[in-house]
Amino acid sequence: MADTDNTAADTPTDAATSTTDATSHKDDIDKKTDDDSKAQDILTALGLNTIYVYISSVSLDTELKVRQRRVIDALASKQIPYEVVDIAHDRMAKRRMRHMSMDENAVPPRIFRGEIYLGDYFEFQEALDQKRLDEFLTKLSH
């Protein structure tokens, strides 16, 4: 009988603890959201929040053209602002793309946020397929 009484007595405490845990978790989420918002504000102020898609408008490789179009179409369909950098018309842009990618043989499309390399077409497509595009576009480094 004593065991039953203890269990009954513990139930309200468990419910109170559960409510406290849920409130604490909500506070953690709110704080994370505030921190994320502040981080985004800082990135925007520094001009590091712009998404750049490096492409080449002059290429005989049809698969490369398809990949470039898929990246641009995906960003546009999700209403994510971006800027296109065409390496075919700007030799320094090609060097910059390869330097920031840390790959001297890098080919477009390559995606950056400011000067932060986010990934190539395959990494972008994987994030899109796994519904992690926001995470992909906001990561702090490659």
Protein backbone atom coordinates (compact mmCIF):
# COMPACT_ATOMS: atom_id res chain seq x y z
CA MET A 1 0.00 0.00 0.00
CA ALA A 2 2.86 2.34 0.81
CA ASP A 3 4.26 1.90 -2.70
CA THR A 4 0.94 2.95 -4.24
CA ASP A 5 0.80 6.05 -2.03
CA ASN A 6 4.32 7.08 -3.03
CA THR A 7 3.52 6.67 -6.72
CA ALA A 8 0.40 8.77 -6.40
CA ALA A 9 2.30 11.41 -4.47
CA ASP A 10 5.05 11.50 -7.11
CA THR A 11 2.70 12.03 -10.06
CA PRO A 12 1.98 15.76 -9.49
CA THR A 13 5.70 16.40 -8.99
CA ASP A 14 6.50 14.60 -12.25
CA ALA A 15 3.93 16.72 -14.08
CA ALA A 16 5.38 19.90 -12.58
CA THR A 17 8.89 18.82 -13.58
CA SER A 18 7.69 18.04 -17.09
CA THR A 19 6.09 21.50 -17.38
CA THR A 20 9.27 23.13 -16.07
CA ASP A 21 11.37 21.16 -18.58
CA ALA A 22 9.08 22.21 -21.45
CA THR A 23 9.24 25.87 -20.37
CA SER A 24 13.03 25.67 -20.06
CA HIS A 25 13.28 24.08 -23.52
CA LYS A 26 11.08 26.84 -25.00
CA ASP A 27 13.30 29.47 -23.37
CA ASP A 28 16.37 27.76 -24.88
CA ILE A 29 14.75 27.82 -28.33
CA ASP A 30 13.79 31.50 -27.94
CA LYS A 31 17.36 32.35 -26.88
CA LYS A 32 18.81 30.41 -29.83
CA THR A 33 16.43 32.23 -32.20
CA ASP A 34 17.48 35.59 -30.72
CA ASP A 35 21.15 34.63 -31.03
CA ASP A 36 20.63 33.48 -34.63
CA SER A 37 18.84 36.72 -35.44
CA LYS A 38 21.70 38.76 -33.95
CA ALA A 39 24.24 36.71 -35.90
CA GLN A 40 22.30 37.29 -39.13
CA ASP A 41 22.13 41.04 -38.39
CA ILE A 42 25.91 41.15 -37.91
CA LEU A 43 26.54 39.19 -41.11
CA THR A 44 24.23 41.51 -43.03
CA ALA A 45 25.93 44.62 -41.63
CA LEU A 46 29.33 43.25 -42.68
CA GLY A 47 28.05 42.36 -46.15
CA LEU A 48 28.71 38.69 -45.47
CA ASN A 49 25.11 37.55 -45.80
CA THR A 50 24.90 37.76 -49.59
CA ILE A 51 24.75 34.42 -51.38
CA TYR A 52 26.98 34.34 -54.46
CA VAL A 53 26.67 31.69 -57.14
CA TYR A 54 29.77 31.48 -59.32
CA ILE A 55 28.89 30.31 -62.83
CA SER A 56 30.33 30.30 -66.32
CA SER A 57 28.09 31.60 -69.08
CA VAL A 58 30.52 30.29 -71.69
CA SER A 59 30.78 26.52 -71.62
CA LEU A 60 30.23 23.66 -74.01
CA ASP A 61 29.51 21.33 -71.08
CA THR A 62 25.72 20.95 -71.04
CA GLU A 63 25.76 19.19 -67.65
CA LEU A 64 27.57 22.19 -66.13
CA LYS A 65 24.89 24.49 -67.56
CA VAL A 66 22.13 22.27 -66.13
CA ARG A 67 23.76 22.28 -62.68
CA GLN A 68 24.16 26.06 -62.71
CA ARG A 69 20.50 26.47 -63.71
CA ARG A 70 19.35 24.09 -60.95
CA VAL A 71 21.17 26.06 -58.26
CA ILE A 72 19.82 29.38 -59.49
CA ASP A 73 16.29 28.03 -59.94
CA ALA A 74 16.27 26.48 -56.46
CA LEU A 75 17.37 29.73 -54.82
CA ALA A 76 14.86 31.75 -56.84
CA SER A 77 11.98 29.35 -56.09
CA LYS A 78 12.69 29.63 -52.37
CA GLN A 79 12.97 33.42 -52.70
CA ILE A 80 16.51 33.40 -51.38
CA PRO A 81 18.36 36.50 -52.58
CA TYR A 82 21.56 35.75 -54.47
CA GLU A 83 24.00 37.30 -56.89
CA VAL A 84 25.52 35.59 -59.90
CA VAL A 85 29.25 35.97 -60.55
CA ASP A 86 30.19 34.99 -64.09
CA ILE A 87 33.78 33.76 -64.24
CA ALA A 88 33.70 33.70 -68.06
CA HIS A 89 33.80 37.49 -68.17
CA ASP A 90 35.96 38.19 -65.13
CA ARG A 91 39.33 36.47 -64.87
CA MET A 92 39.81 37.66 -61.29
CA ALA A 93 36.44 36.15 -60.33
CA LYS A 94 37.67 32.74 -61.47
CA ARG A 95 40.83 33.12 -59.38
CA ARG A 96 38.79 34.34 -56.41
CA MET A 97 36.38 31.38 -56.73
CA ARG A 98 39.25 28.90 -56.79
CA HIS A 99 41.10 30.63 -53.96
CA MET A 100 38.05 30.81 -51.68
CA SER A 101 37.15 27.19 -52.55
CA MET A 102 40.71 26.16 -51.71
CA ASP A 103 40.67 24.16 -54.94
CA GLU A 104 42.79 25.32 -57.87
CA ASN A 105 40.75 23.12 -60.21
CA ALA A 106 37.31 24.22 -58.99
CA VAL A 107 34.61 24.50 -61.64
CA PRO A 108 31.22 26.20 -61.32
CA PRO A 109 28.74 26.26 -59.91
CA ARG A 110 30.21 27.14 -56.52
CA ILE A 111 28.17 28.71 -53.74
CA PHE A 112 29.44 31.28 -51.24
CA ARG A 113 28.01 33.49 -48.52
CA GLY A 114 30.17 36.56 -48.68
CA GLU A 115 33.65 35.09 -48.84
CA ILE A 116 32.69 31.93 -47.00
CA TYR A 117 32.74 28.88 -49.25
CA LEU A 118 29.57 26.85 -48.74
CA GLY A 119 30.01 24.14 -51.33
CA ASP A 120 29.73 22.96 -54.89
CA TYR A 121 26.70 21.79 -56.85
CA PHE A 122 26.69 18.31 -55.32
CA GLU A 123 26.78 19.60 -51.74
CA PHE A 124 24.07 22.14 -52.56
CA GLN A 125 21.88 19.46 -54.16
CA GLU A 126 22.38 17.11 -51.21
CA ALA A 127 21.29 19.84 -48.79
CA LEU A 128 18.28 20.58 -50.98
CA ASP A 129 17.30 16.90 -51.17
CA GLN A 130 17.64 16.50 -47.40
CA LYS A 131 15.68 19.71 -46.72
CA ARG A 132 18.75 21.28 -45.05
CA LEU A 133 19.19 24.20 -47.44
CA ASP A 134 18.88 26.82 -44.68
CA GLU A 135 21.56 25.02 -42.68
CA PHE A 136 23.78 24.79 -45.78
CA LEU A 137 23.43 28.50 -46.57
CA THR A 138 24.10 29.70 -43.02
CA LYS A 139 27.05 27.53 -42.03
CA LEU A 140 30.11 29.43 -40.87
CA SER A 141 32.69 27.44 -42.80
CA HIS A 142 33.04 24.58 -45.23
